[in-house]
């Protein structure tokens, strides 16, 4: 009975669970091929920090693709804005608490500029953002031309990409980051409680719910996963600020997309723009909002990257946009519009960075790395289309 | 009668739940112009799709004989090969290509693997002469008017070796001159031995040109009339087209004295910059509180354009005229404005621009009025489920739960979801565009009953429909639209099917 249920649930939700399974399989393979180095505390911590700047882009890109558009300009926009932040800190001597909000606003404005020809004139976003790609690349080279790499000395700024949250001075377990453990436990408890209350509500309305044994399995599985990650992280330096920011972004965007009127409007526009317009939703406004948010997240990505390198470079942001797009697709967004979860894109980003990190550890040549990542992307999209067709 | 070039015997074509064609037989004699008439939904287009292989052999029952030989088309290519050419209302030309490229598209004159452009241009010129069209073969299609484009389509058809030319509503989008031109051309082609099937709603031109006429109604052949025996005249055609009795599928309602005027348009004109023509001319109409106003008109008459132009003009027509809502002049810049003012529009194309098919029932129902169930922009999911369940019960939407995707529902239930969505907006005026298209009789009855209940509660309804019995069965008052104009307004007591059909085919 249990296995029948499991089989049925997996088959019905294969598209949703597929990427989790893929991530698990990829991590397992690398764990074996690197003789455990891949799943070491240090490497996992690094992996999450590397995922950060792609993950925030992937979150924004998911919404852009949901409304049936694309934004190619985000990589060099992130690079350029990282450079702006570096200049503001290093040359203009502005304090970090001014610089960060300032560059986020600049990013949002840049996104709105990309949106303008798309929303007002119906220019394909591919072209509009390709123009942005070229322009921001030029800007980036322009502002870094004099000095080349701009070194950032600001400690607070550099902490974002390199430091970890402080621990509280309670030492119950030696050599463990206690606050991280606490956060992990709290997350598990919150998750279990919210899942149970949601299930109860669904049962009241007699909606379809998972069979009870599968539901419990799912709770145990996810709790164990979160628990394991927390355990591994707290045995190293704990949770990094990058991870905090990444989780905050995902949390906020998950809330907006699933709980708010704005989120519903975004998915409605993606699902059927004509119907959305006739339902009194301004499609133009939604396009501005989505591209504006994309621009802001590009700025955030730029901050994370510059902070991680403690400097702005002339090549910062190269190919970020493609990683973000790939992450969104691996995370289950559909090019046909209206489908795709923010949380999925984070998993997609993890898949893509895991591939890079794992193959680096294995000393795989960079050329093969590109080929493998391309193949994984293609496989993800083919899988998506095939399962979508099967479910019709 | 001379030997038939085409004979369709006992054709039956079923769609899930509907018999679109029921034992239809249809004979066309060599060298004649044979008109096919009937109301929307009578089965004309389905019959032509069977003939042209859009519905391949095996998906229908019955036989097709062309020149005496049984035909089994697996697709459009086969029928084209056999010499059947069909020209649809929506032209299948490529706007950015030239006239000669279009004429020989898919049928290129080759020199080995290369296109022989010299020969192509020469032959295209000959074809254009045949259809009496004087344009430069190198002109782009997009630079020609609709009338000329139609002639290019015919030239394209003639460039192949065809036995049968089928035209589906060729004059629907044409002005008087272009229409007359086209009819003249058809006569000339008849002289040259081309057999032609013409589908038309314009009875005048049918009478003018047909050698014989077959009338379809509800998927059945009603009769074939011979013009040379004097059987083709307006009265006969209308009688056969609408001859069905309006039975009690329309629930009774007491016609109460209507209240004050809710919406009025005066001198309403709309120009479509995309098509480059005026689609509404000098329309004036009004709706009062508690009445159902029917808008009758054939496809392409401007009914939907009228509704869209009132409902915030999402297609971007250039509009002149006055719109008053409860006596106050209003300008609706986008659908949102119209919704706020109390207007709701249930589209004729529920899959195309009515529903978000990949979303579930509750998300579709609340879409147009999300703020009513949200606090500071956050949706109250309990309230949403409650509202959706209320409409599920009151409209009798058959779905396992309101979390079901609407793409999994039947047409009738999808339509009810559309209605639920707009009722949740709590409008003063509900515009229904083809509210019962493609849904079964049971669901139709439920929708009619609902309409009666709504007007009793003081709502106003504009019902646009090409189904005449429905308009006459439900309305308090009827406007008739033809070629973008209101050609008549009749109180229900005076509206007979014959009168309305005459005004609609005007």
PDB file of N, CA and C in Angstrom, chain A residues 178-224:
ATOM      1  N   UNK A 178      26.069  27.278  17.618  1.00  0.00           N
ATOM      2  CA  UNK A 178      24.806  26.984  18.287  1.00  0.00           C
ATOM      3  C   UNK A 178      23.618  27.728  17.664  1.00  0.00           C
ATOM      4  N   UNK A 179      23.823  28.992  17.320  1.00  0.00           N
ATOM      5  CA  UNK A 179      22.719  29.769  16.749  1.00  0.00           C
ATOM      6  C   UNK A 179      22.235  29.119  15.454  1.00  0.00           C
ATOM      7  N   UNK A 180      23.178  28.620  14.651  1.00  0.00           N
ATOM      8  CA  UNK A 180      22.801  27.953  13.414  1.00  0.00           C
ATOM      9  C   UNK A 180      21.906  26.752  13.689  1.00  0.00           C
ATOM     10  N   UNK A 181      22.309  25.955  14.708  1.00  0.00           N
ATOM     11  CA  UNK A 181      21.491  24.799  15.073  1.00  0.00           C
ATOM     12  C   UNK A 181      20.095  25.247  15.487  1.00  0.00           C
ATOM     13  N   UNK A 182      20.061  26.321  16.268  1.00  0.00           N
ATOM     14  CA  UNK A 182      18.785  26.842  16.756  1.00  0.00           C
ATOM     15  C   UNK A 182      17.883  27.251  15.590  1.00  0.00           C
ATOM     16  N   UNK A 183      18.504  27.965  14.646  1.00  0.00           N
ATOM     17  CA  UNK A 183      17.743  28.402  13.465  1.00  0.00           C
ATOM     18  C   UNK A 183      17.212  27.187  12.712  1.00  0.00           C
ATOM     19  N   UNK A 184      18.067  26.186  12.555  1.00  0.00           N
ATOM     20  CA  UNK A 184      17.660  24.978  11.838  1.00  0.00           C
ATOM     21  C   UNK A 184      16.479  24.303  12.513  1.00  0.00           C
ATOM     22  N   UNK A 185      16.563  24.147  13.833  1.00  0.00           N
ATOM     23  CA  UNK A 185      15.476  23.501  14.576  1.00  0.00           C
ATOM     24  C   UNK A 185      14.187  24.321  14.433  1.00  0.00           C
ATOM     25  N   UNK A 186      14.318  25.635  14.570  1.00  0.00           N
ATOM     26  CA  UNK A 186      13.143  26.499  14.448  1.00  0.00           C
ATOM     27  C   UNK A 186      12.520  26.342  13.068  1.00  0.00           C
ATOM     28  N   UNK A 187      13.382  26.288  12.034  1.00  0.00           N
ATOM     29  CA  UNK A 187      12.876  26.158  10.669  1.00  0.00           C
ATOM     30  C   UNK A 187      12.097  24.852  10.511  1.00  0.00           C
ATOM     31  N   UNK A 188      12.647  23.771  11.058  1.00  0.00           N
ATOM     32  CA  UNK A 188      11.977  22.473  10.935  1.00  0.00           C
ATOM     33  C   UNK A 188      10.621  22.501  11.640  1.00  0.00           C
ATOM     34  N   UNK A 189      10.600  23.043  12.855  1.00  0.00           N
ATOM     35  CA  UNK A 189       9.342  23.096  13.617  1.00  0.00           C
ATOM     36  C   UNK A 189       8.296  23.917  12.866  1.00  0.00           C
ATOM     37  N   UNK A 190       8.721  25.099  12.388  1.00  0.00           N
ATOM     38  CA  UNK A 190       7.792  25.958  11.649  1.00  0.00           C
ATOM     39  C   UNK A 190       7.249  25.242  10.420  1.00  0.00           C
ATOM     40  N   UNK A 191       8.157  24.596   9.699  1.00  0.00           N
ATOM     41  CA  UNK A 191       7.767  23.904   8.473  1.00  0.00           C
ATOM     42  C   UNK A 191       6.727  22.823   8.777  1.00  0.00           C
ATOM     43  N   UNK A 192       7.020  21.984   9.776  1.00  0.00           N
ATOM     44  CA  UNK A 192       6.108  20.873  10.098  1.00  0.00           C
ATOM     45  C   UNK A 192       4.746  21.411  10.521  1.00  0.00           C
ATOM     46  N   UNK A 193       4.756  22.424  11.398  1.00  0.00           N
ATOM     47  CA  UNK A 193       3.483  22.969  11.870  1.00  0.00           C
ATOM     48  C   UNK A 193       2.663  23.561  10.730  1.00  0.00           C
ATOM     49  N   UNK A 194       3.322  24.323   9.849  1.00  0.00           N
ATOM     50  CA  UNK A 194       2.568  24.976   8.779  1.00  0.00           C
ATOM     51  C   UNK A 194       2.027  23.935   7.791  1.00  0.00           C
ATOM     52  N   UNK A 195       2.814  22.887   7.544  1.00  0.00           N
ATOM     53  CA  UNK A 195       2.339  21.829   6.640  1.00  0.00           C
ATOM     54  C   UNK A 195       1.112  21.138   7.228  1.00  0.00           C
ATOM     55  N   UNK A 196       1.163  20.860   8.533  1.00  0.00           N
ATOM     56  CA  UNK A 196       0.036  20.176   9.168  1.00  0.00           C
ATOM     57  C   UNK A 196      -1.211  21.056   9.144  1.00  0.00           C
ATOM     58  N   UNK A 197      -1.032  22.335   9.448  1.00  0.00           N
ATOM     59  CA  UNK A 197      -2.218  23.199   9.478  1.00  0.00           C
ATOM     60  C   UNK A 197      -2.792  23.368   8.067  1.00  0.00           C
ATOM     61  N   UNK A 198      -1.896  23.402   7.071  1.00  0.00           N
ATOM     62  CA  UNK A 198      -2.384  23.530   5.695  1.00  0.00           C
ATOM     63  C   UNK A 198      -3.174  22.287   5.290  1.00  0.00           C
ATOM     64  N   UNK A 199      -2.638  21.141   5.696  1.00  0.00           N
ATOM     65  CA  UNK A 199      -3.309  19.894   5.364  1.00  0.00           C
ATOM     66  C   UNK A 199      -4.692  19.826   6.011  1.00  0.00           C
ATOM     67  N   UNK A 200      -4.754  20.270   7.262  1.00  0.00           N
ATOM     68  CA  UNK A 200      -6.051  20.249   7.949  1.00  0.00           C
ATOM     69  C   UNK A 200      -7.058  21.124   7.223  1.00  0.00           C
ATOM     70  N   UNK A 201      -6.598  22.301   6.798  1.00  0.00           N
ATOM     71  CA  UNK A 201      -7.496  23.218   6.093  1.00  0.00           C
ATOM     72  C   UNK A 201      -7.986  22.582   4.793  1.00  0.00           C
ATOM     73  N   UNK A 202      -7.046  21.949   4.088  1.00  0.00           N
ATOM     74  CA  UNK A 202      -7.425  21.336   2.817  1.00  0.00           C
ATOM     75  C   UNK A 202      -8.420  20.213   3.020  1.00  0.00           C
ATOM     76  N   UNK A 203      -8.244  19.477   4.147  1.00  0.00           N
ATOM     77  CA  UNK A 203      -9.179  18.394   4.424  1.00  0.00           C
ATOM     78  C   UNK A 203     -10.571  18.940   4.727  1.00  0.00           C
ATOM     79  N   UNK A 204     -10.617  20.077   5.433  1.00  0.00           N
ATOM     80  CA  UNK A 204     -11.908  20.703   5.735  1.00  0.00           C
ATOM     81  C   UNK A 204     -12.661  21.015   4.443  1.00  0.00           C
ATOM     82  N   UNK A 205     -11.922  21.525   3.443  1.00  0.00           N
ATOM     83  CA  UNK A 205     -12.566  21.864   2.172  1.00  0.00           C
ATOM     84  C   UNK A 205     -12.612  20.675   1.219  1.00  0.00           C
ATOM     85  N   UNK A 206     -12.280  19.500   1.746  1.00  0.00           N
ATOM     86  CA  UNK A 206     -12.225  18.260   0.968  1.00  0.00           C
ATOM     87  C   UNK A 206     -11.468  18.406  -0.360  1.00  0.00           C
ATOM     88  N   UNK A 207     -10.328  19.090  -0.279  1.00  0.00           N
ATOM     89  CA  UNK A 207      -9.425  19.126  -1.434  1.00  0.00           C
ATOM     90  C   UNK A 207      -8.611  17.841  -1.441  1.00  0.00           C
ATOM     91  N   UNK A 208      -7.995  17.591  -2.559  1.00  0.00           N
ATOM     92  CA  UNK A 208      -7.146  16.410  -2.663  1.00  0.00           C
ATOM     93  C   UNK A 208      -5.883  16.625  -1.826  1.00  0.00           C
ATOM     94  N   UNK A 209      -5.573  15.675  -0.942  1.00  0.00           N
ATOM     95  CA  UNK A 209      -4.332  15.777  -0.175  1.00  0.00           C
ATOM     96  C   UNK A 209      -3.511  14.517  -0.401  1.00  0.00           C
ATOM     97  N   UNK A 210      -2.231  14.596  -0.029  1.00  0.00           N
ATOM     98  CA  UNK A 210      -1.372  13.424  -0.144  1.00  0.00           C
ATOM     99  C   UNK A 210      -1.888  12.348   0.819  1.00  0.00           C
ATOM    100  N   UNK A 211      -1.702  11.074   0.468  1.00  0.00           N
ATOM    101  CA  UNK A 211      -2.032  10.024   1.443  1.00  0.00           C
ATOM    102  C   UNK A 211      -1.201  10.244   2.705  1.00  0.00           C
ATOM    103  N   UNK A 212      -1.782   9.850   3.851  1.00  0.00           N
ATOM    104  CA  UNK A 212      -1.163  10.203   5.125  1.00  0.00           C
ATOM    105  C   UNK A 212       0.283   9.702   5.250  1.00  0.00           C
ATOM    106  N   UNK A 213       0.516   8.445   4.856  1.00  0.00           N
ATOM    107  CA  UNK A 213       1.875   7.915   5.023  1.00  0.00           C
ATOM    108  C   UNK A 213       2.879   8.683   4.169  1.00  0.00           C
ATOM    109  N   UNK A 214       2.438   9.053   2.947  1.00  0.00           N
ATOM    110  CA  UNK A 214       3.339   9.808   2.079  1.00  0.00           C
ATOM    111  C   UNK A 214       3.588  11.200   2.649  1.00  0.00           C
ATOM    112  N   UNK A 215       2.520  11.764   3.219  1.00  0.00           N
ATOM    113  CA  UNK A 215       2.644  13.086   3.825  1.00  0.00           C
ATOM    114  C   UNK A 215       3.690  13.059   4.940  1.00  0.00           C
ATOM    115  N   UNK A 216       3.611  12.030   5.783  1.00  0.00           N
ATOM    116  CA  UNK A 216       4.565  11.909   6.890  1.00  0.00           C
ATOM    117  C   UNK A 216       5.972  11.693   6.343  1.00  0.00           C
ATOM    118  N   UNK A 217       6.067  10.876   5.301  1.00  0.00           N
ATOM    119  CA  UNK A 217       7.370  10.642   4.683  1.00  0.00           C
ATOM    120  C   UNK A 217       7.973  11.946   4.185  1.00  0.00           C
ATOM    121  N   UNK A 218       7.113  12.759   3.556  1.00  0.00           N
ATOM    122  CA  UNK A 218       7.577  14.032   3.014  1.00  0.00           C
ATOM    123  C   UNK A 218       8.091  14.925   4.144  1.00  0.00           C
ATOM    124  N   UNK A 219       7.334  14.989   5.252  1.00  0.00           N
ATOM    125  CA  UNK A 219       7.757  15.798   6.396  1.00  0.00           C
ATOM    126  C   UNK A 219       9.107  15.318   6.917  1.00  0.00           C
ATOM    127  N   UNK A 220       9.223  14.009   7.091  1.00  0.00           N
ATOM    128  CA  UNK A 220      10.464  13.455   7.632  1.00  0.00           C
ATOM    129  C   UNK A 220      11.626  13.751   6.693  1.00  0.00           C
ATOM    130  N   UNK A 221      11.382  13.540   5.402  1.00  0.00           N
ATOM    131  CA  UNK A 221      12.434  13.712   4.414  1.00  0.00           C
ATOM    132  C   UNK A 221      12.964  15.144   4.416  1.00  0.00           C
ATOM    133  N   UNK A 222      12.040  16.099   4.344  1.00  0.00           N
ATOM    134  CA  UNK A 222      12.482  17.491   4.259  1.00  0.00           C
ATOM    135  C   UNK A 222      13.119  17.933   5.586  1.00  0.00           C
ATOM    136  N   UNK A 223      12.518  17.511   6.708  1.00  0.00           N
ATOM    137  CA  UNK A 223      13.096  17.855   8.015  1.00  0.00           C
ATOM    138  C   UNK A 223      14.510  17.296   8.135  1.00  0.00           C
ATOM    139  N   UNK A 224      14.673  16.069   7.701  1.00  0.00           N
ATOM    140  CA  UNK A 224      15.989  15.435   7.785  1.00  0.00           C
ATOM    141  C   UNK A 224      16.992  16.194   6.924  1.00  0.00           C
TER     142      UNK A 224
END
